[in-house]
CSV table of C-alpha atoms in Angstrom, one decimal:
chain,number,residue,atom,x,y,z
A,201,MET,CA,-12.9,43.5,-27.9
A,202,PRO,CA,-12.6,44.6,-24.3
A,203,ARG,CA,-12.3,48.3,-23.6
A,204,SER,CA,-10.2,49.5,-20.7
A,205,LYS,CA,-12.0,52.0,-18.5
A,206,LYS,CA,-10.4,54.1,-15.8
A,207,THR,CA,-12.1,55.9,-12.9
A,208,SER,CA,-10.7,57.1,-9.6
A,209,ALA,CA,-12.6,54.6,-7.6
A,210,GLN,CA,-12.5,51.7,-10.1
A,211,ALA,CA,-10.6,48.5,-9.1
A,212,CYS,CA,-10.3,45.4,-11.1
A,213,PRO,CA,-7.7,43.3,-9.5
A,214,VAL,CA,-8.8,40.2,-11.4
A,215,PRO,CA,-10.1,40.2,-15.0
A,216,SER,CA,-13.6,38.7,-15.6
A,217,PRO,CA,-13.7,35.3,-17.3
A,218,PRO,CA,-14.6,36.8,-20.8
A,219,VAL,CA,-11.8,39.4,-20.5
A,220,ARG,CA,-9.4,36.7,-19.4
A,221,GLN,CA,-10.2,34.6,-22.3
A,222,GLU,CA,-9.8,37.5,-24.7
A,223,LEU,CA,-6.4,38.4,-23.1
A,224,MET,CA,-5.3,34.8,-23.5
A,225,ALA,CA,-6.4,34.9,-27.1
A,226,ILE,CA,-4.5,38.1,-27.8
A,227,MET,CA,-1.4,36.7,-26.1
A,228,GLY,CA,-1.8,33.4,-28.0
A,229,ALA,CA,-1.8,35.4,-31.3
A,230,ALA,CA,1.5,37.1,-30.4
A,231,PRO,CA,4.9,35.7,-31.5
A,232,PRO,CA,6.5,33.2,-29.1
A,233,ALA,CA,9.1,35.7,-27.9
A,234,VAL,CA,6.6,38.5,-27.4
A,235,ARG,CA,4.2,36.1,-25.7
A,236,ARG,CA,6.9,35.0,-23.3
A,237,SER,CA,7.9,38.6,-22.6
A,238,MET,CA,4.3,39.7,-21.9
A,239,GLY,CA,3.8,36.8,-19.5
A,240,GLU,CA,6.9,37.7,-17.5
A,241,LEU,CA,5.8,41.4,-17.6
A,242,MET,CA,2.4,40.5,-16.3
A,243,LEU,CA,4.0,38.4,-13.5
A,244,SER,CA,6.2,41.4,-12.6
A,245,ILE,CA,3.2,43.8,-12.6
A,246,LYS,CA,1.3,41.4,-10.3
A,247,ALA,CA,4.2,41.2,-7.9
A,248,GLY,CA,4.6,44.9,-7.9
A,249,LEU,CA,1.0,45.6,-7.3
A,250,THR,CA,0.9,43.1,-4.5
A,251,ALA,CA,4.0,44.7,-2.9
A,252,ALA,CA,2.6,48.2,-3.3
A,253,ASN,CA,-0.9,47.2,-2.3
A,254,GLN,CA,-2.3,48.8,-5.4
A,255,THR,CA,-4.7,48.0,-8.2
A,256,PRO,CA,-4.0,48.4,-11.9
A,257,LYS,CA,-4.7,51.8,-13.5
A,258,PHE,CA,-4.6,52.4,-17.3
A,259,VAL,CA,-3.1,55.5,-18.9
A,260,ASP,CA,-5.9,56.0,-21.4
A,261,ALA,CA,-9.3,54.6,-20.4
A,262,ARG,CA,-10.7,55.1,-23.9
A,263,ALA,CA,-7.9,53.0,-25.5
A,264,LYS,CA,-9.0,49.8,-27.1
A,265,ILE,CA,-7.0,46.6,-27.1
A,266,TYR,CA,-7.2,44.9,-30.5
A,267,ASP,CA,-4.1,42.7,-30.4
A,268,TRP,CA,-0.8,42.2,-28.6
A,269,ARG,CA,0.6,45.4,-30.2
A,270,ASN,CA,-1.9,47.4,-28.0
A,271,LEU,CA,-1.5,45.1,-24.9
A,272,LEU,CA,2.2,45.3,-24.7
A,273,PRO,CA,2.5,49.2,-24.4
A,274,MET,CA,-0.3,49.1,-21.8
A,275,LEU,CA,1.6,46.5,-19.7
A,276,ALA,CA,4.8,48.5,-20.0
A,277,ASP,CA,3.1,51.7,-18.9
A,278,ILE,CA,1.8,50.0,-15.8
A,279,ARG,CA,5.2,48.6,-15.0
A,280,VAL,CA,6.7,52.1,-15.4
A,281,LYS,CA,4.2,53.6,-13.1
A,282,LEU,CA,5.0,51.0,-10.5
A,283,ASP,CA,8.8,51.6,-10.9
A,284,LYS,CA,8.6,55.4,-10.1
A,285,PRO,CA,7.7,55.1,-6.4
A,286,VAL,CA,10.2,52.2,-6.1
A,287,ALA,CA,12.9,54.4,-7.7
A,288,ALA,CA,12.0,57.3,-5.3
A,289,ARG,CA,12.2,54.9,-2.3
A,290,LEU,CA,15.6,53.7,-3.6
A,291,ARG,CA,16.8,57.2,-3.9
A,292,ARG,CA,15.7,58.1,-0.4
A,293,ARG,CA,17.2,54.9,0.9
A,294,GLY,CA,20.5,55.7,-0.9
A,295,LYS,CA,20.6,59.1,0.7
A,296,ALA,CA,19.7,57.7,4.1
A,297,LYS,CA,22.4,55.1,3.7
A,298,THR,CA,25.0,57.7,2.8
A,299,GLU,CA,24.0,59.7,5.9
A,300,LEU,CA,24.1,56.6,7.9
A,301,ASN,CA,27.6,55.9,6.7
A,302,ARG,CA,28.7,59.4,7.6
A,303,LEU,CA,27.2,59.1,11.1
A,304,GLU,CA,28.9,55.7,11.5
A,305,GLU,CA,32.3,57.3,10.5
A,306,LYS,CA,31.7,60.2,13.0
A,307,PHE,CA,30.7,57.8,15.7
A,308,ALA,CA,33.8,55.7,15.0
A,309,LEU,CA,36.0,58.8,15.4
A,310,LEU,CA,34.2,59.8,18.6
A,311,ARG,CA,34.4,56.3,20.0
A,312,ARG,CA,38.1,56.1,19.2
A,313,ALA,CA,38.7,59.5,20.7
A,314,HIS,CA,36.8,58.5,23.8
A,315,GLU,CA,38.8,55.3,24.1
A,316,ARG,CA,42.0,57.2,23.8
A,317,MET,CA,40.9,59.7,26.3
A,318,SER,CA,39.8,57.0,28.7
A,319,LEU,CA,43.1,55.3,28.3
A,320,MET,CA,45.0,58.5,28.9
A,321,VAL,CA,43.0,59.2,32.1
A,322,GLN,CA,43.8,55.6,33.3
A,323,ILE,CA,47.5,56.2,32.6
A,324,THR,CA,47.5,59.6,34.3
A,325,TYR,CA,45.6,58.3,37.3
A,326,ALA,CA,47.9,55.2,37.6
A,327,LEU,CA,51.1,57.2,37.3
A,328,VAL,CA,49.9,59.8,39.9
A,329,ASN,CA,48.6,57.1,42.3
A,330,VAL,CA,51.8,55.0,42.2
A,331,GLY,CA,53.8,57.9,43.6
A,332,GLY,CA,52.7,57.6,47.2
A,333,GLU,CA,56.2,57.5,48.8
A,334,PHE,CA,59.7,58.8,48.4
A,335,GLN,CA,61.8,56.4,46.3
A,336,THR,CA,65.0,56.3,44.3
A,337,PRO,CA,65.0,57.5,40.7
A,338,GLU,CA,65.4,53.9,39.5
A,339,GLU,CA,62.4,52.7,41.5
A,340,VAL,CA,60.3,55.7,40.3
A,341,LEU,CA,61.2,54.9,36.6
A,342,GLU,CA,60.4,51.2,37.0
A,343,GLN,CA,57.0,51.8,38.7
A,344,SER,CA,56.0,54.1,35.8
A,345,ALA,CA,57.2,51.5,33.3
A,346,GLU,CA,55.0,48.9,35.0
A,347,VAL,CA,52.0,51.1,34.5
A,348,LEU,CA,52.7,51.6,30.8
A,349,ILE,CA,53.5,48.0,30.0
A,350,GLU,CA,50.1,47.0,31.5
A,351,LEU,CA,47.9,49.7,30.0
A,352,LEU,CA,49.6,49.8,26.6
A,353,GLU,CA,49.7,46.0,26.5
A,354,ALA,CA,53.4,45.7,25.7
A,355,ASP,CA,55.5,42.6,26.4
A,356,LEU,CA,58.7,44.0,27.8
A,357,PHE,CA,60.0,47.3,29.3
A,358,VAL,CA,63.5,48.6,29.6
A,359,CYS,CA,64.3,51.7,31.8
A,360,ARG,CA,67.4,53.8,31.4
A,361,LEU,CA,68.8,56.7,33.3
A,362,ARG,CA,71.6,59.1,32.4
A,363,ASP,CA,74.7,58.7,34.6
A,364,GLU,CA,77.5,61.1,35.4
A,365,TYR,CA,79.4,60.0,32.2
A,366,GLU,CA,76.4,61.1,30.0
A,367,GLU,CA,75.7,57.4,29.2
A,368,TRP,CA,72.2,55.8,29.4
A,369,VAL,CA,72.5,53.0,31.9
A,370,ASN,CA,70.0,50.2,32.1
A,371,VAL,CA,68.4,50.4,35.6
A,372,ALA,CA,65.4,48.0,35.2
A,373,ALA,CA,63.9,45.6,32.7
A,374,ASN,CA,61.0,43.1,33.0
A,375,THR,CA,58.3,41.4,31.0
A,376,GLN,CA,54.6,41.7,31.7
A,377,HIS,CA,54.4,38.3,33.2
A,378,GLY,CA,57.9,38.2,34.8
A,379,ALA,CA,59.4,35.9,32.2
A,380,SER,CA,63.1,36.0,31.2
A,381,THR,CA,64.3,39.1,29.4
A,382,PRO,CA,66.7,39.3,26.4
A,383,ILE,CA,70.4,40.3,26.7
A,384,LEU,CA,70.6,44.0,27.3
A,385,VAL,CA,73.5,46.4,26.8
A,386,ARG,CA,74.1,48.1,30.2
A,387,ALA,CA,75.2,51.5,28.9
A,388,MET,CA,74.5,53.3,25.7
A,389,GLU,CA,76.1,56.4,24.4
A,390,GLU,CA,74.3,59.1,22.5
A,391,SER,CA,77.0,59.0,19.9
A,392,ILE,CA,76.0,55.6,18.6
A,393,PRO,CA,75.6,56.2,14.8
A,394,GLY,CA,72.2,55.4,13.3
A,395,HIS,CA,70.5,54.5,16.5
A,396,PRO,CA,66.9,55.9,16.2
A,397,VAL,CA,66.4,56.4,20.0
A,398,MET,CA,69.8,58.1,20.5
A,399,GLN,CA,69.2,60.4,17.6
A,400,ALA,CA,65.8,61.4,19.0
A,401,VAL,CA,67.4,62.0,22.4
A,402,ALA,CA,69.8,64.5,20.9
A,403,SER,CA,66.9,66.4,19.4
A,404,LYS,CA,64.8,68.6,21.6
A,405,GLN,CA,61.7,68.1,19.4
A,406,TRP,CA,61.2,64.4,19.9
A,407,SER,CA,59.2,62.9,22.8
A,408,TYR,CA,58.9,59.4,21.5
A,409,VAL,CA,60.3,57.0,18.9
A,410,LEU,CA,58.6,54.1,17.0
A,411,SER,CA,60.7,51.3,15.6
A,412,ASN,CA,59.0,48.5,13.8
A,413,ASN,CA,62.0,46.5,12.6
A,414,LEU,CA,63.9,45.1,15.5
A,415,MET,CA,66.2,42.6,13.8
A,416,SER,CA,69.9,43.0,14.5
A,417,SER,CA,71.8,45.7,12.7
A,418,GLU,CA,73.7,43.0,10.8
A,419,ARG,CA,70.4,41.8,9.3
A,420,GLY,CA,69.3,45.3,8.4
A,421,GLY,CA,67.2,46.0,11.5
A,422,GLU,CA,67.1,48.8,14.0
A,423,SER,CA,68.0,46.9,17.2
A,424,TYR,CA,71.1,48.3,18.8
A,425,ASP,CA,70.3,48.4,22.5
A,426,CYS,CA,69.4,44.7,23.0
A,427,VAL,CA,69.5,41.4,21.1
A,428,ALA,CA,65.7,41.4,21.2
A,429,TYR,CA,65.3,39.4,18.0
A,430,GLN,CA,66.4,36.3,19.8
A,431,GLU,CA,63.2,36.5,21.9
A,432,GLY,CA,61.0,37.5,19.1
A,433,TYR,CA,60.5,41.2,19.8
A,434,ARG,CA,59.6,43.1,16.6
A,435,SER,CA,58.5,46.6,17.6
A,436,ARG,CA,59.6,49.2,20.2
A,437,LEU,CA,58.0,52.4,21.6
A,438,ALA,CA,60.6,54.6,23.4
A,439,PHE,CA,59.4,57.5,25.6
A,440,ILE,CA,62.0,60.2,26.1
A,441,LEU,CA,61.5,61.8,29.5
A,442,ARG,CA,62.5,65.4,29.5
A,443,GLY,CA,62.7,68.1,32.2
A,444,HIS,CA,61.5,71.7,32.0
A,445,ASP,CA,64.7,72.6,30.1
A,446,THR,CA,64.0,69.9,27.5
A,447,ARG,CA,67.1,68.0,28.7
A,448,PRO,CA,66.4,64.3,28.7
A,449,PHE,CA,66.9,62.5,32.0
A,450,GLY,CA,65.2,59.1,31.4
A,451,LEU,CA,64.1,56.5,28.9
A,452,ILE,CA,61.2,54.0,29.1
A,453,MET,CA,61.3,51.6,26.1
A,454,LEU,CA,58.4,49.2,25.6
A,455,TYR,CA,58.7,46.2,23.3
A,456,SER,CA,56.1,44.0,21.6
A,457,ARG,CA,56.4,40.7,19.8
A,458,VAL,CA,53.9,42.0,17.2
A,459,GLU,CA,55.4,43.8,14.3
A,460,GLY,CA,54.1,47.4,14.1
A,461,PHE,CA,52.1,46.9,17.3
A,462,PHE,CA,52.5,50.5,18.6
A,463,SER,CA,51.6,52.0,15.3
A,464,GLY,CA,48.0,51.5,16.3
A,465,TYR,CA,48.2,54.4,18.7
A,466,GLU,CA,47.7,57.9,17.3
A,467,HIS,CA,50.6,60.4,17.1
A,468,GLN,CA,49.0,62.9,19.4
A,469,PHE,CA,48.1,60.3,21.9
A,470,LEU,CA,51.8,59.2,22.2
A,471,ILE,CA,53.0,62.8,22.5
A,472,ASP,CA,50.5,63.4,25.3
A,473,CYS,CA,51.4,60.1,27.0
A,474,SER,CA,55.1,61.0,26.8
A,475,ARG,CA,54.5,64.4,28.3
A,476,ILE,CA,52.4,63.0,31.2
A,477,VAL,CA,55.1,60.4,32.0
A,478,SER,CA,57.8,63.1,31.9
A,479,LEU,CA,55.8,65.3,34.2
A,480,THR,CA,54.9,62.7,36.7
A,481,VAL,CA,58.3,61.0,36.9
A,482,GLY,CA,60.1,64.4,36.8
A,483,SER,CA,57.9,65.8,39.6
A,484,ARG,CA,58.4,62.8,41.8
A,485,LEU,CA,62.2,63.1,41.3
A,486,GLU,CA,62.2,66.8,41.9
A,487,VAL,CA,60.0,66.5,45.1
A,488,GLY,CA,62.3,63.8,46.4
A,489,ARG,CA,65.4,65.9,45.7
A,490,ASP,CA,63.8,69.0,47.2
A,491,ALA,CA,62.8,67.1,50.3
A,492,LEU,CA,66.3,65.7,50.8
A,493,ALA,CA,67.8,69.2,50.2
A,494,LYS,CA,65.6,70.8,52.8
A,495,ALA,CA,66.2,68.1,55.3
A,496,SER,CA,70.0,68.1,54.8
A,497,GLY,CA,70.0,71.9,54.8
A,498,GLY,CA,68.1,72.1,58.0
A,499,MET,CA,70.2,69.5,59.7
A,500,ALA,CA,73.4,71.2,58.5
A,501,HIS,CA,72.2,74.6,59.8
A,502,VAL,CA,71.4,73.3,63.3
A,503,GLY,CA,74.0,70.6,63.5
A,504,ASN,CA,76.9,72.8,62.4
A,505,ASN,CA,76.0,75.4,65.0
A,506,ALA,CA,75.5,72.9,67.7
A,507,LEU,CA,78.8,71.1,66.9
A,508,SER,CA,80.6,74.3,66.8
A,509,VAL,CA,79.5,75.2,70.3
A,510,ILE,CA,80.4,71.7,71.5
A,511,LYS,CA,83.8,71.8,69.8
A,512,ASN,CA,84.6,75.3,71.2
A,513,CYS,CA,83.6,74.4,74.8
A,514,LEU,CA,85.5,71.1,74.8
A,515,GLU,CA,88.6,72.8,73.4
A,516,LEU,CA,88.5,75.4,76.2
A,517,VAL,CA,88.1,72.6,78.7
A,518,LYS,CA,91.0,70.8,77.1
A,519,GLU,CA,93.2,73.9,77.3
A,520,ASP,CA,92.3,74.4,80.9
A,521,LEU,CA,93.0,70.8,81.8
A,522,GLU,CA,96.4,70.9,80.0
A,523,ALA,CA,97.2,74.1,81.9
A,524,GLY,CA,96.2,72.5,85.1
A,525,ILE,CA,98.3,69.4,84.5
A,526,GLN,CA,101.3,71.6,83.8
A,527,ALA,CA,100.7,73.5,87.1
A,528,GLY,CA,100.3,70.2,89.0
A,529,ALA,CA,96.6,70.6,89.7
A,530,VAL,CA,95.6,66.9,89.2
A,531,PRO,CA,93.1,65.6,89.9
A,532,VAL,CA,90.9,68.7,89.4
A,533,LEU,CA,87.9,67.4,91.3
A,534,ARG,CA,89.9,66.7,94.4
A,535,GLN,CA,92.0,69.8,94.7
A,536,VAL,CA,91.4,73.2,93.1
A,537,ARG,CA,94.7,75.1,92.4
A,538,SER,CA,95.2,78.6,91.1
A,539,GLY,CA,95.6,77.3,87.5
A,540,LEU,CA,92.0,76.0,87.3
A,541,ASP,CA,88.6,77.7,87.8
A,542,LEU,CA,86.2,74.9,88.6
A,543,ALA,CA,83.1,77.1,88.0
A,544,ARG,CA,84.4,78.0,84.5
A,545,GLU,CA,85.0,74.3,83.7
A,546,ILE,CA,81.5,73.4,84.8
A,547,GLU,CA,80.1,76.2,82.7
A,548,LEU,CA,82.0,75.0,79.7
A,549,ILE,CA,80.9,71.4,80.2
A,550,ALA,CA,77.3,72.6,80.5
A,551,CYS,CA,77.8,74.5,77.2
A,552,ALA,CA,78.9,71.3,75.5
A,553,LEU,CA,76.0,69.4,77.0
A,554,GLY,CA,73.6,72.1,75.8
A,555,GLY,CA,75.0,71.8,72.3
A,556,ALA,CA,74.5,68.1,72.4
A,557,GLU,CA,71.0,68.5,73.6
A,558,ARG,CA,70.3,71.0,70.8
A,559,LEU,CA,71.6,68.5,68.3
A,560,ARG,CA,69.4,65.8,69.9
A,561,GLY,CA,66.4,68.0,69.6
A,562,ALA,CA,67.1,68.7,66.0
A,563,ILE,CA,67.1,65.0,65.2
A,564,ALA,CA,63.8,64.6,67.0
A,565,ASN,CA,62.4,67.5,65.0
A,566,LEU,CA,63.6,65.9,61.8
A,567,LEU,CA,61.4,62.9,62.5
A,568,ASP,CA,58.5,65.2,63.5
A,569,ALA,CA,59.0,67.2,60.3
A,570,VAL,CA,57.7,64.2,58.3
A,571,ASP,CA,54.1,65.1,59.4
A,572,HIS,CA,54.6,68.7,60.5
A,573,PRO,CA,57.3,70.4,58.4
A,574,ARG,CA,58.4,74.0,59.1
A,575,ILE,CA,60.2,75.9,56.4
A,576,MET,CA,62.8,78.7,57.1
A,577,HIS,CA,64.9,80.9,54.9
A,578,TYR,CA,68.6,80.0,54.8
A,579,ILE,CA,71.6,81.6,53.1
A,580,ARG,CA,71.4,82.8,49.5
A,581,GLY,CA,67.6,82.6,49.6
A,582,GLU,CA,67.4,78.9,50.0
A,583,GLU,CA,64.6,77.3,52.0
A,584,VAL,CA,65.3,74.5,54.5
A,585,LEU,CA,63.5,72.7,57.2
A,586,ASP,CA,63.4,74.5,60.5
A,587,LEU,CA,64.8,71.9,62.9
A,588,ASP,CA,66.0,74.2,65.7
A,589,PRO,CA,64.5,73.1,69.0
A,590,VAL,CA,62.5,75.8,70.8
A,591,GLY,CA,62.8,76.6,74.5
A,592,LEU,CA,65.8,74.4,75.4
A,593,PRO,CA,67.4,75.4,78.7
A,594,GLY,CA,70.9,76.6,78.9
A,595,LYS,CA,72.9,79.6,78.1
A,596,TYR,CA,74.1,78.3,74.8
A,597,GLY,CA,71.1,76.2,73.8
A,598,ASN,CA,69.6,78.5,71.1
A,599,GLN,CA,72.7,80.0,69.6
A,600,SER,CA,72.7,80.0,65.8
């Protein structure tokens, strides 16, 4: 019978012909089920040795193989030895896969945060860049809505401003591609019961509202402000624009035909977006109002003074002419009577002309103030444009 010998340098990848015959004889003497199992086990060992680039090593070199009862444990031992490094590799691979999954999750979070931050930067830049000129509140709100509908990929926007009756009036509506818009209610009251946007407007804590069921109220939906279901709109994102005192002054409502479309944006992203829109729109409106206030204040300051001078001078001329007419001194320029002082009348007319010239200079300065504004303090600490012309001739030219 063959004896299995084991040394550190011994390699016997293929049994010698006598050993092979002896192994075949041992396997032939085994029961059919055992013989079949040993054959499959030997094939498995051969594949494992080939994959591991190893040669067979026996547990006990002094062990003798007499029959299949000795051969089977030896084959099983070789298979176990081959399985240990495989199991170790699988464990290492499992840990590596777990770490890889964690890294992928972290990367996905970072990528999503980067995408949201990039989108926020684009929205901020577009909102700031669009405000290059003075415009009405309706135009400012509509321009901001055009930025949002493009970057947030909505299908429809509706802009509303609060009027003097505390109602939210529809001032602009359009689709992304300029198609027809659904029927819109012109004015909305905050007292409408159950309206999600109006409820949020009344609360100082809400900056946006998501609505994902825009069927009509008769059908159990949340659509009050427009019959949007006729056009297939299913979700709405309403930004509530608030001033520094948290009082709402505008609404930009975006609509999508996809149900739950705006739910894909994170809560904090929508809060930040609403604040940025409120700041940019509010700042543009405040700057416009401040510019108009300074211009009108400066013109009122100079104009009222100039008109007062003109009015007073002309009234004095009128009184003198009336007195001259009653004294029979007509015409004045042909004959000077005691009731008229020609030098005085000339001085008064010059005073009126000086006031008119001052007013003309103020108008010219108003145009020049577009590029070179000068600010002065007015009554009650207010600041206005300094439109008073400097260095005009005349006794009454620079009165204030």
